[in-house]
Amino acid sequence: MPNLNPEVTKFLSPQPLPMYIGGRWTKAISGATFETRDPGNGTILARVAAGDVADVEAAVVAAQEAFQKSGWATMPVNDRAVILHRLADLITKHQEILSQIESLDVGKPRGQAAAFDVPHAAQTFRYYADLAVHTRRREPIAVSGFDAHTVRVPYGVCGFIFPWNFPFLLVGWGVAPALAAGNTVVIKPAEDTPLSTLYFAKLAEEAGVPPGVINVVTGLGETAGTALSRHPGLKRMSFTGSPEVGRLIAEACGRNLVPVKLELGGKGAAVIFDDVNVDAVAEALAGAVTLNAGQVCCTATRWLVHEKIRDKFVEKATATLGAMKIGYGADADTNIGPVVSEKQRARVLGYLDKGVKAGARLLLAGGRAEVKGHEQGYYVKPALMTGDPGNVCAREEIFGPVAYVMTFNDEDKVVELVNSSSYGLANSVWSNNLDRANRVAEQMVAGNSWINAHNLFAHGLPYAGCNLSGCGGGVLGPETLSDYLRNQTVARPLG
Ligand code: NAD
């Protein structure tokens, strides 16, 4: 492994890596394990405890006890905020270690993890800790004949299931508001990328989060994930991942009447009008579609280009994509790391084949990439396709560095084309005519409409999907804290 911080080597040394339940580091009750691999060279990074229904049961019980007895739910909100700020400080202090772990496990360029994933997650804890301090927990209700008020209290145990593309960042987005509100949590990270979530639990312990408030059950989706989503002890559930699994989670939660948040996939469009700086937009979108090797739910994968600038745009985009350095995540000059697994690479390559067989044309061929010294890694070249809007590659989420180019010459028709997708996560419009940009932005049906940019995230900017991209309120907004506070009406008749 390349120049690892000694702390990373030490963290990876116990075999298997234990999970964290009730403040204890523990093996799976069954003794089972699974392996997590470095996608940059295919080697095993660690064997990890494979939890199942029994471990999930232990974690939910620990979280219930911590909710009732640890003082986390009832402590003054300022005291909870102090602990969460301490956790954010520790994340910042361990940024290099966390970035290395994330880069090793996901394959992403280390610099990207250090510049975005890790600091953004730390900031998420600060944002919700501060917001919680300034959120009123009691509101008077003015109804004639009553002395009444609303009290806002945490729900109890909240379950979280996360995907593998931004494991550390998404833990922050998910659990920070739940914890700041006073809930306790059980987290099931993706089996491909459990490492940074385990390190997060270690930092939470060091920050003074009481035992049982944060529990991490590592394991497979079909076992640990299913058990968590079906657990009747949950008061809320949050799932980030594919629509297919999202449906199963929603069904399981529906049976227990557990409210559920779903953050699912996307097939984002970028609409590019003919009044833009063509080269700059082509470069920006080439960057967007290759970020995290294209494994970004909200990224722009349908490029709808005004016919007048189409050729110039495609020329610049193919040149930019073609010049990107594909390489190992720890190498400083890497633009595009590997995709997360052999399975994911097969999925991306399979889509290119299916798309071409169905009539799409490759403007930039894409395909398997070889990286010298890392021949066993799961590398993929960026691809640019074009063709009919009905093509499978124009409709379905590929989750790799692949964009599909289509042209337009009419504003209404392009909005129709954007909205023909079953997804509704994020689209962007690019134009120097801001009236038009705002008009189109408001007409595109999705949780997020960005103008002259794609992949925009900030604390306080709500981020959610609609249609096949999710439901339940989203993340990152001030409202997300309220999602984790239950309203209770207290009333007394007067006279
Ligand atoms: P996935 O749905 O296969 O897996 C997500 C998680 O669910 C993993 O932890 C997995 O172990 C677990 N899981 C799998 N089967 C399960 C089951 N039967 N019951 C319970 N849990 C189960 O998704 P993925 O491949 O890990 O991630 C990619 C998907 O996530 C893409 O569709 C992407 O767009 C989406 N995503 C969405 C957002 C968002 O904010 N909207 C963010 C990141 C990723």
PDB file of N, CA and C in Angstrom, residues 390-473:
ATOM      1  N   GLY A 390     -34.708   7.934 -26.323  1.00  0.00           N
ATOM      2  CA  GLY A 390     -35.293   6.731 -25.732  1.00  0.00           C
ATOM      3  C   GLY A 390     -34.255   5.654 -25.436  1.00  0.00           C
ATOM      4  N   ASN A 391     -32.996   5.872 -25.845  1.00  0.00           N
ATOM      5  CA  ASN A 391     -31.952   4.859 -25.645  1.00  0.00           C
ATOM      6  C   ASN A 391     -31.771   4.548 -24.157  1.00  0.00           C
ATOM      7  N   VAL A 392     -31.443   3.300 -23.864  1.00  0.00           N
ATOM      8  CA  VAL A 392     -31.302   2.875 -22.467  1.00  0.00           C
ATOM      9  C   VAL A 392     -30.271   3.746 -21.724  1.00  0.00           C
ATOM     10  N   CYS A 393     -29.224   4.174 -22.433  1.00  0.00           N
ATOM     11  CA  CYS A 393     -28.190   4.986 -21.764  1.00  0.00           C
ATOM     12  C   CYS A 393     -28.645   6.429 -21.537  1.00  0.00           C
ATOM     13  N   ALA A 394     -29.692   6.845 -22.219  1.00  0.00           N
ATOM     14  CA  ALA A 394     -30.242   8.182 -21.984  1.00  0.00           C
ATOM     15  C   ALA A 394     -31.279   8.148 -20.870  1.00  0.00           C
ATOM     16  N   ARG A 395     -31.742   6.953 -20.517  1.00  0.00           N
ATOM     17  CA  ARG A 395     -32.842   6.841 -19.542  1.00  0.00           C
ATOM     18  C   ARG A 395     -32.401   6.318 -18.188  1.00  0.00           C
ATOM     19  N   GLU A 396     -31.471   5.357 -18.179  1.00  0.00           N
ATOM     20  CA  GLU A 396     -31.171   4.677 -16.910  1.00  0.00           C
ATOM     21  C   GLU A 396     -29.888   5.198 -16.286  1.00  0.00           C
ATOM     22  N   GLU A 397     -29.808   5.067 -14.970  1.00  0.00           N
ATOM     23  CA  GLU A 397     -28.623   5.536 -14.245  1.00  0.00           C
ATOM     24  C   GLU A 397     -27.482   4.542 -14.457  1.00  0.00           C
ATOM     25  N   ILE A 398     -26.381   5.016 -15.034  1.00  0.00           N
ATOM     26  CA  ILE A 398     -25.242   4.127 -15.315  1.00  0.00           C
ATOM     27  C   ILE A 398     -24.291   4.117 -14.120  1.00  0.00           C
ATOM     28  N   PHE A 399     -24.083   5.272 -13.523  1.00  0.00           N
ATOM     29  CA  PHE A 399     -23.227   5.424 -12.351  1.00  0.00           C
ATOM     30  C   PHE A 399     -21.763   5.149 -12.697  1.00  0.00           C
ATOM     31  N   GLY A 400     -21.325   5.845 -13.738  1.00  0.00           N
ATOM     32  CA  GLY A 400     -19.928   5.787 -14.171  1.00  0.00           C
ATOM     33  C   GLY A 400     -19.670   7.048 -14.982  1.00  0.00           C
ATOM     34  N   PRO A 401     -18.429   7.226 -15.490  1.00  0.00           N
ATOM     35  CA  PRO A 401     -18.091   8.466 -16.197  1.00  0.00           C
ATOM     36  C   PRO A 401     -18.617   8.488 -17.637  1.00  0.00           C
ATOM     37  N   VAL A 402     -19.931   8.524 -17.777  1.00  0.00           N
ATOM     38  CA  VAL A 402     -20.561   8.438 -19.099  1.00  0.00           C
ATOM     39  C   VAL A 402     -21.637   9.518 -19.240  1.00  0.00           C
ATOM     40  N   ALA A 403     -21.538  10.331 -20.315  1.00  0.00           N
ATOM     41  CA  ALA A 403     -22.592  11.316 -20.584  1.00  0.00           C
ATOM     42  C   ALA A 403     -23.227  11.030 -21.938  1.00  0.00           C
ATOM     43  N   TYR A 404     -24.471  11.442 -22.063  1.00  0.00           N
ATOM     44  CA  TYR A 404     -25.249  11.177 -23.281  1.00  0.00           C
ATOM     45  C   TYR A 404     -25.666  12.528 -23.864  1.00  0.00           C
ATOM     46  N   VAL A 405     -25.190  12.826 -25.079  1.00  0.00           N
ATOM     47  CA  VAL A 405     -25.431  14.139 -25.692  1.00  0.00           C
ATOM     48  C   VAL A 405     -26.677  14.106 -26.577  1.00  0.00           C
ATOM     49  N   MET A 406     -27.544  15.131 -26.388  1.00  0.00           N
ATOM     50  CA  MET A 406     -28.702  15.300 -27.284  1.00  0.00           C
ATOM     51  C   MET A 406     -28.773  16.783 -27.650  1.00  0.00           C
ATOM     52  N   THR A 407     -29.456  17.109 -28.746  1.00  0.00           N
ATOM     53  CA  THR A 407     -29.519  18.518 -29.135  1.00  0.00           C
ATOM     54  C   THR A 407     -30.958  19.034 -29.044  1.00  0.00           C
ATOM     55  N   PHE A 408     -31.069  20.389 -29.020  1.00  0.00           N
ATOM     56  CA  PHE A 408     -32.406  21.007 -29.016  1.00  0.00           C
ATOM     57  C   PHE A 408     -32.299  22.371 -29.706  1.00  0.00           C
ATOM     58  N   ASN A 409     -33.479  22.915 -30.069  1.00  0.00           N
ATOM     59  CA  ASN A 409     -33.495  24.287 -30.595  1.00  0.00           C
ATOM     60  C   ASN A 409     -34.717  25.054 -30.090  1.00  0.00           C
ATOM     61  N   ASP A 410     -35.390  24.495 -29.083  1.00  0.00           N
ATOM     62  CA  ASP A 410     -36.627  25.116 -28.621  1.00  0.00           C
ATOM     63  C   ASP A 410     -36.713  24.962 -27.095  1.00  0.00           C
ATOM     64  N   GLU A 411     -36.975  26.077 -26.423  1.00  0.00           N
ATOM     65  CA  GLU A 411     -36.966  26.048 -24.947  1.00  0.00           C
ATOM     66  C   GLU A 411     -38.022  25.096 -24.364  1.00  0.00           C
ATOM     67  N   ASP A 412     -39.250  25.180 -24.867  1.00  0.00           N
ATOM     68  CA  ASP A 412     -40.311  24.326 -24.301  1.00  0.00           C
ATOM     69  C   ASP A 412     -39.996  22.846 -24.508  1.00  0.00           C
ATOM     70  N   LYS A 413     -39.481  22.560 -25.716  1.00  0.00           N
ATOM     71  CA  LYS A 413     -39.215  21.140 -26.021  1.00  0.00           C
ATOM     72  C   LYS A 413     -38.088  20.598 -25.151  1.00  0.00           C
ATOM     73  N   VAL A 414     -37.101  21.450 -24.855  1.00  0.00           N
ATOM     74  CA  VAL A 414     -35.984  20.928 -24.057  1.00  0.00           C
ATOM     75  C   VAL A 414     -36.437  20.677 -22.617  1.00  0.00           C
ATOM     76  N   VAL A 415     -37.339  21.526 -22.134  1.00  0.00           N
ATOM     77  CA  VAL A 415     -37.867  21.296 -20.778  1.00  0.00           C
ATOM     78  C   VAL A 415     -38.637  19.973 -20.753  1.00  0.00           C
ATOM     79  N   GLU A 416     -39.402  19.742 -21.827  1.00  0.00           N
ATOM     80  CA  GLU A 416     -40.139  18.468 -21.931  1.00  0.00           C
ATOM     81  C   GLU A 416     -39.181  17.272 -21.912  1.00  0.00           C
ATOM     82  N   LEU A 417     -38.085  17.421 -22.630  1.00  0.00           N
ATOM     83  CA  LEU A 417     -37.100  16.336 -22.692  1.00  0.00           C
ATOM     84  C   LEU A 417     -36.482  16.099 -21.310  1.00  0.00           C
ATOM     85  N   VAL A 418     -36.124  17.173 -20.623  1.00  0.00           N
ATOM     86  CA  VAL A 418     -35.579  17.028 -19.262  1.00  0.00           C
ATOM     87  C   VAL A 418     -36.575  16.263 -18.400  1.00  0.00           C
ATOM     88  N   ASN A 419     -37.840  16.673 -18.494  1.00  0.00           N
ATOM     89  CA  ASN A 419     -38.857  16.120 -17.588  1.00  0.00           C
ATOM     90  C   ASN A 419     -39.384  14.756 -18.040  1.00  0.00           C
ATOM     91  N   SER A 420     -38.853  14.234 -19.154  1.00  0.00           N
ATOM     92  CA  SER A 420     -39.291  12.900 -19.582  1.00  0.00           C
ATOM     93  C   SER A 420     -38.637  11.812 -18.727  1.00  0.00           C
ATOM     94  N   SER A 421     -37.676  12.179 -17.883  1.00  0.00           N
ATOM     95  CA  SER A 421     -36.998  11.182 -17.042  1.00  0.00           C
ATOM     96  C   SER A 421     -37.887  10.740 -15.890  1.00  0.00           C
ATOM     97  N   SER A 422     -37.722   9.483 -15.483  1.00  0.00           N
ATOM     98  CA  SER A 422     -38.470   9.013 -14.301  1.00  0.00           C
ATOM     99  C   SER A 422     -37.841   9.537 -13.016  1.00  0.00           C
ATOM    100  N   TYR A 423     -36.585   9.961 -13.109  1.00  0.00           N
ATOM    101  CA  TYR A 423     -35.894  10.466 -11.922  1.00  0.00           C
ATOM    102  C   TYR A 423     -36.223  11.939 -11.694  1.00  0.00           C
ATOM    103  N   GLY A 424     -35.796  12.469 -10.568  1.00  0.00           N
ATOM    104  CA  GLY A 424     -36.020  13.893 -10.293  1.00  0.00           C
ATOM    105  C   GLY A 424     -35.080  14.380  -9.209  1.00  0.00           C
ATOM    106  N   LEU A 425     -33.776  14.205  -9.433  1.00  0.00           N
ATOM    107  CA  LEU A 425     -32.843  14.608  -8.375  1.00  0.00           C
ATOM    108  C   LEU A 425     -32.243  15.990  -8.648  1.00  0.00           C
ATOM    109  N   ALA A 426     -31.540  16.164  -9.769  1.00  0.00           N
ATOM    110  CA  ALA A 426     -30.874  17.445  -9.992  1.00  0.00           C
ATOM    111  C   ALA A 426     -30.652  17.685 -11.479  1.00  0.00           C
ATOM    112  N   ASN A 427     -30.961  18.885 -11.925  1.00  0.00           N
ATOM    113  CA  ASN A 427     -30.683  19.311 -13.300  1.00  0.00           C
ATOM    114  C   ASN A 427     -30.012  20.665 -13.239  1.00  0.00           C
ATOM    115  N   SER A 428     -29.390  21.054 -14.362  1.00  0.00           N
ATOM    116  CA  SER A 428     -28.829  22.399 -14.404  1.00  0.00           C
ATOM    117  C   SER A 428     -29.160  23.045 -15.737  1.00  0.00           C
ATOM    118  N   VAL A 429     -29.179  24.377 -15.735  1.00  0.00           N
ATOM    119  CA  VAL A 429     -29.368  25.124 -16.967  1.00  0.00           C
ATOM    120  C   VAL A 429     -28.225  26.121 -17.072  1.00  0.00           C
ATOM    121  N   TRP A 430     -27.698  26.260 -18.286  1.00  0.00           N
ATOM    122  CA  TRP A 430     -26.521  27.099 -18.501  1.00  0.00           C
ATOM    123  C   TRP A 430     -26.887  28.143 -19.553  1.00  0.00           C
ATOM    124  N   SER A 431     -26.891  29.408 -19.139  1.00  0.00           N
ATOM    125  CA  SER A 431     -27.213  30.501 -20.064  1.00  0.00           C
ATOM    126  C   SER A 431     -26.802  31.810 -19.424  1.00  0.00           C
ATOM    127  N   ASN A 432     -26.430  32.773 -20.248  1.00  0.00           N
ATOM    128  CA  ASN A 432     -26.143  34.109 -19.703  1.00  0.00           C
ATOM    129  C   ASN A 432     -27.394  34.958 -19.608  1.00  0.00           C
ATOM    130  N   ASN A 433     -28.496  34.459 -20.135  1.00  0.00           N
ATOM    131  CA  ASN A 433     -29.778  35.148 -20.010  1.00  0.00           C
ATOM    132  C   ASN A 433     -30.438  34.634 -18.718  1.00  0.00           C
ATOM    133  N   LEU A 434     -30.291  35.409 -17.653  1.00  0.00           N
ATOM    134  CA  LEU A 434     -30.723  34.885 -16.348  1.00  0.00           C
ATOM    135  C   LEU A 434     -32.238  34.771 -16.229  1.00  0.00           C
ATOM    136  N   ASP A 435     -32.980  35.592 -16.971  1.00  0.00           N
ATOM    137  CA  ASP A 435     -34.443  35.431 -16.968  1.00  0.00           C
ATOM    138  C   ASP A 435     -34.796  34.050 -17.503  1.00  0.00           C
ATOM    139  N   ARG A 436     -34.193  33.724 -18.634  1.00  0.00           N
ATOM    140  CA  ARG A 436     -34.463  32.417 -19.237  1.00  0.00           C
ATOM    141  C   ARG A 436     -33.966  31.294 -18.328  1.00  0.00           C
ATOM    142  N   ALA A 437     -32.779  31.486 -17.759  1.00  0.00           N
ATOM    143  CA  ALA A 437     -32.209  30.432 -16.902  1.00  0.00           C
ATOM    144  C   ALA A 437     -33.133  30.167 -15.712  1.00  0.00           C
ATOM    145  N   ASN A 438     -33.632  31.244 -15.089  1.00  0.00           N
ATOM    146  CA  ASN A 438     -34.533  31.062 -13.943  1.00  0.00           C
ATOM    147  C   ASN A 438     -35.839  30.396 -14.364  1.00  0.00           C
ATOM    148  N   ARG A 439     -36.351  30.819 -15.538  1.00  0.00           N
ATOM    149  CA  ARG A 439     -37.620  30.255 -16.029  1.00  0.00           C
ATOM    150  C   ARG A 439     -37.464  28.733 -16.232  1.00  0.00           C
ATOM    151  N   VAL A 440     -36.400  28.361 -16.929  1.00  0.00           N
ATOM    152  CA  VAL A 440     -36.174  26.930 -17.200  1.00  0.00           C
ATOM    153  C   VAL A 440     -35.917  26.188 -15.885  1.00  0.00           C
ATOM    154  N   ALA A 441     -35.127  26.802 -15.007  1.00  0.00           N
ATOM    155  CA  ALA A 441     -34.793  26.147 -13.726  1.00  0.00           C
ATOM    156  C   ALA A 441     -36.066  25.809 -12.961  1.00  0.00           C
ATOM    157  N   GLU A 442     -37.028  26.710 -12.985  1.00  0.00           N
ATOM    158  CA  GLU A 442     -38.255  26.460 -12.220  1.00  0.00           C
ATOM    159  C   GLU A 442     -39.154  25.422 -12.893  1.00  0.00           C
ATOM    160  N   GLN A 443     -39.005  25.268 -14.208  1.00  0.00           N
ATOM    161  CA  GLN A 443     -39.877  24.305 -14.917  1.00  0.00           C
ATOM    162  C   GLN A 443     -39.342  22.873 -14.909  1.00  0.00           C
ATOM    163  N   MET A 444     -38.054  22.723 -14.648  1.00  0.00           N
ATOM    164  CA  MET A 444     -37.478  21.365 -14.652  1.00  0.00           C
ATOM    165  C   MET A 444     -37.899  20.680 -13.351  1.00  0.00           C
ATOM    166  N   VAL A 445     -38.477  19.483 -13.489  1.00  0.00           N
ATOM    167  CA  VAL A 445     -39.035  18.805 -12.299  1.00  0.00           C
ATOM    168  C   VAL A 445     -37.941  17.977 -11.615  1.00  0.00           C
ATOM    169  N   ALA A 446     -37.505  18.476 -10.467  1.00  0.00           N
ATOM    170  CA  ALA A 446     -36.484  17.762  -9.684  1.00  0.00           C
ATOM    171  C   ALA A 446     -36.349  18.465  -8.337  1.00  0.00           C
ATOM    172  N   GLY A 447     -35.673  17.823  -7.434  1.00  0.00           N
ATOM    173  CA  GLY A 447     -35.431  18.462  -6.140  1.00  0.00           C
ATOM    174  C   GLY A 447     -34.495  19.650  -6.247  1.00  0.00           C
ATOM    175  N   ASN A 448     -33.596  19.622  -7.235  1.00  0.00           N
ATOM    176  CA  ASN A 448     -32.585  20.676  -7.361  1.00  0.00           C
ATOM    177  C   ASN A 448     -32.462  21.139  -8.804  1.00  0.00           C
ATOM    178  N   SER A 449     -32.510  22.466  -8.995  1.00  0.00           N
ATOM    179  CA  SER A 449     -32.280  23.064 -10.316  1.00  0.00           C
ATOM    180  C   SER A 449     -31.157  24.066 -10.166  1.00  0.00           C
ATOM    181  N   TRP A 450     -30.021  23.768 -10.750  1.00  0.00           N
ATOM    182  CA  TRP A 450     -28.861  24.643 -10.587  1.00  0.00           C
ATOM    183  C   TRP A 450     -28.666  25.488 -11.839  1.00  0.00           C
ATOM    184  N   ILE A 451     -28.162  26.704 -11.642  1.00  0.00           N
ATOM    185  CA  ILE A 451     -27.951  27.620 -12.763  1.00  0.00           C
ATOM    186  C   ILE A 451     -26.453  27.889 -12.925  1.00  0.00           C
ATOM    187  N   ASN A 452     -25.965  27.643 -14.135  1.00  0.00           N
ATOM    188  CA  ASN A 452     -24.557  27.872 -14.492  1.00  0.00           C
ATOM    189  C   ASN A 452     -23.583  27.159 -13.560  1.00  0.00           C
ATOM    190  N   ALA A 453     -23.973  26.015 -13.080  1.00  0.00           N
ATOM    191  CA  ALA A 453     -23.122  25.162 -12.236  1.00  0.00           C
ATOM    192  C   ALA A 453     -23.826  23.810 -12.128  1.00  0.00           C
ATOM    193  N   HIS A 454     -23.060  22.777 -11.758  1.00  0.00           N
ATOM    194  CA  HIS A 454     -23.695  21.491 -11.464  1.00  0.00           C
ATOM    195  C   HIS A 454     -22.990  20.888 -10.252  1.00  0.00           C
ATOM    196  N   ASN A 455     -23.730  20.141  -9.445  1.00  0.00           N
ATOM    197  CA  ASN A 455     -23.235  19.567  -8.187  1.00  0.00           C
ATOM    198  C   ASN A 455     -22.930  20.668  -7.173  1.00  0.00           C
ATOM    199  N   LEU A 456     -23.976  21.329  -6.719  1.00  0.00           N
ATOM    200  CA  LEU A 456     -23.830  22.428  -5.749  1.00  0.00           C
ATOM    201  C   LEU A 456     -24.326  21.970  -4.381  1.00  0.00           C
ATOM    202  N   PHE A 457     -23.467  22.082  -3.378  1.00  0.00           N
ATOM    203  CA  PHE A 457     -23.870  21.681  -2.026  1.00  0.00           C
ATOM    204  C   PHE A 457     -23.431  22.730  -1.026  1.00  0.00           C
ATOM    205  N   ALA A 458     -24.339  23.102  -0.143  1.00  0.00           N
ATOM    206  CA  ALA A 458     -23.966  24.016   0.939  1.00  0.00           C
ATOM    207  C   ALA A 458     -24.907  23.762   2.104  1.00  0.00           C
ATOM    208  N   HIS A 459     -24.416  23.946   3.296  1.00  0.00           N
ATOM    209  CA  HIS A 459     -25.251  23.733   4.473  1.00  0.00           C
ATOM    210  C   HIS A 459     -26.286  24.837   4.527  1.00  0.00           C
ATOM    211  N   GLY A 460     -27.555  24.441   4.510  1.00  0.00           N
ATOM    212  CA  GLY A 460     -28.629  25.422   4.439  1.00  0.00           C
ATOM    213  C   GLY A 460     -29.321  25.402   3.082  1.00  0.00           C
ATOM    214  N   LEU A 461     -28.678  24.806   2.055  1.00  0.00           N
ATOM    215  CA  LEU A 461     -29.333  24.615   0.748  1.00  0.00           C
ATOM    216  C   LEU A 461     -29.953  23.220   0.769  1.00  0.00           C
ATOM    217  N   PRO A 462     -31.279  23.112   0.905  1.00  0.00           N
ATOM    218  CA  PRO A 462     -31.879  21.776   0.981  1.00  0.00           C
ATOM    219  C   PRO A 462     -31.570  20.965  -0.279  1.00  0.00           C
ATOM    220  N   TYR A 463     -31.322  19.679  -0.077  1.00  0.00           N
ATOM    221  CA  TYR A 463     -30.961  18.790  -1.178  1.00  0.00           C
ATOM    222  C   TYR A 463     -31.832  17.536  -1.067  1.00  0.00           C
ATOM    223  N   ALA A 464     -32.707  17.341  -2.066  1.00  0.00           N
ATOM    224  CA  ALA A 464     -33.638  16.214  -2.003  1.00  0.00           C
ATOM    225  C   ALA A 464     -33.995  15.797  -3.422  1.00  0.00           C
ATOM    226  N   GLY A 465     -34.671  14.661  -3.545  1.00  0.00           N
ATOM    227  CA  GLY A 465     -35.130  14.225  -4.854  1.00  0.00           C
ATOM    228  C   GLY A 465     -36.635  14.052  -4.859  1.00  0.00           C
ATOM    229  N   CYS A 466     -37.212  13.994  -6.069  1.00  0.00           N
ATOM    230  CA  CYS A 466     -38.621  13.631  -6.173  1.00  0.00           C
ATOM    231  C   CYS A 466     -38.727  12.483  -7.189  1.00  0.00           C
ATOM    232  N   ASN A 467     -39.935  11.987  -7.388  1.00  0.00           N
ATOM    233  CA  ASN A 467     -40.168  10.841  -8.278  1.00  0.00           C
ATOM    234  C   ASN A 467     -39.263   9.661  -7.893  1.00  0.00           C
ATOM    235  N   LEU A 468     -38.579   9.077  -8.885  1.00  0.00           N
ATOM    236  CA  LEU A 468     -37.756   7.901  -8.579  1.00  0.00           C
ATOM    237  C   LEU A 468     -36.509   8.255  -7.767  1.00  0.00           C
ATOM    238  N   SER A 469     -36.255   9.537  -7.554  1.00  0.00           N
ATOM    239  CA  SER A 469     -35.038   9.962  -6.837  1.00  0.00           C
ATOM    240  C   SER A 469     -35.244  10.108  -5.343  1.00  0.00           C
ATOM    241  N   GLY A 470     -36.453   9.888  -4.865  1.00  0.00           N
ATOM    242  CA  GLY A 470     -36.585   9.875  -3.409  1.00  0.00           C
ATOM    243  C   GLY A 470     -37.755  10.667  -2.885  1.00  0.00           C
ATOM    244  N   CYS A 471     -37.903  10.607  -1.578  1.00  0.00           N
ATOM    245  CA  CYS A 471     -38.980  11.317  -0.911  1.00  0.00           C
ATOM    246  C   CYS A 471     -38.645  11.386   0.580  1.00  0.00           C
ATOM    247  N   GLY A 472     -39.353  12.226   1.281  1.00  0.00           N
ATOM    248  CA  GLY A 472     -39.201  12.219   2.732  1.00  0.00           C
ATOM    249  C   GLY A 472     -38.442  13.397   3.295  1.00  0.00           C
ATOM    250  N   GLY A 473     -38.128  14.392   2.451  1.00  0.00           N
ATOM    251  CA  GLY A 473     -37.595  15.631   3.023  1.00  0.00           C
ATOM    252  C   GLY A 473     -36.160  15.961   2.698  1.00  0.00           C
TER     253      GLY A 473
END
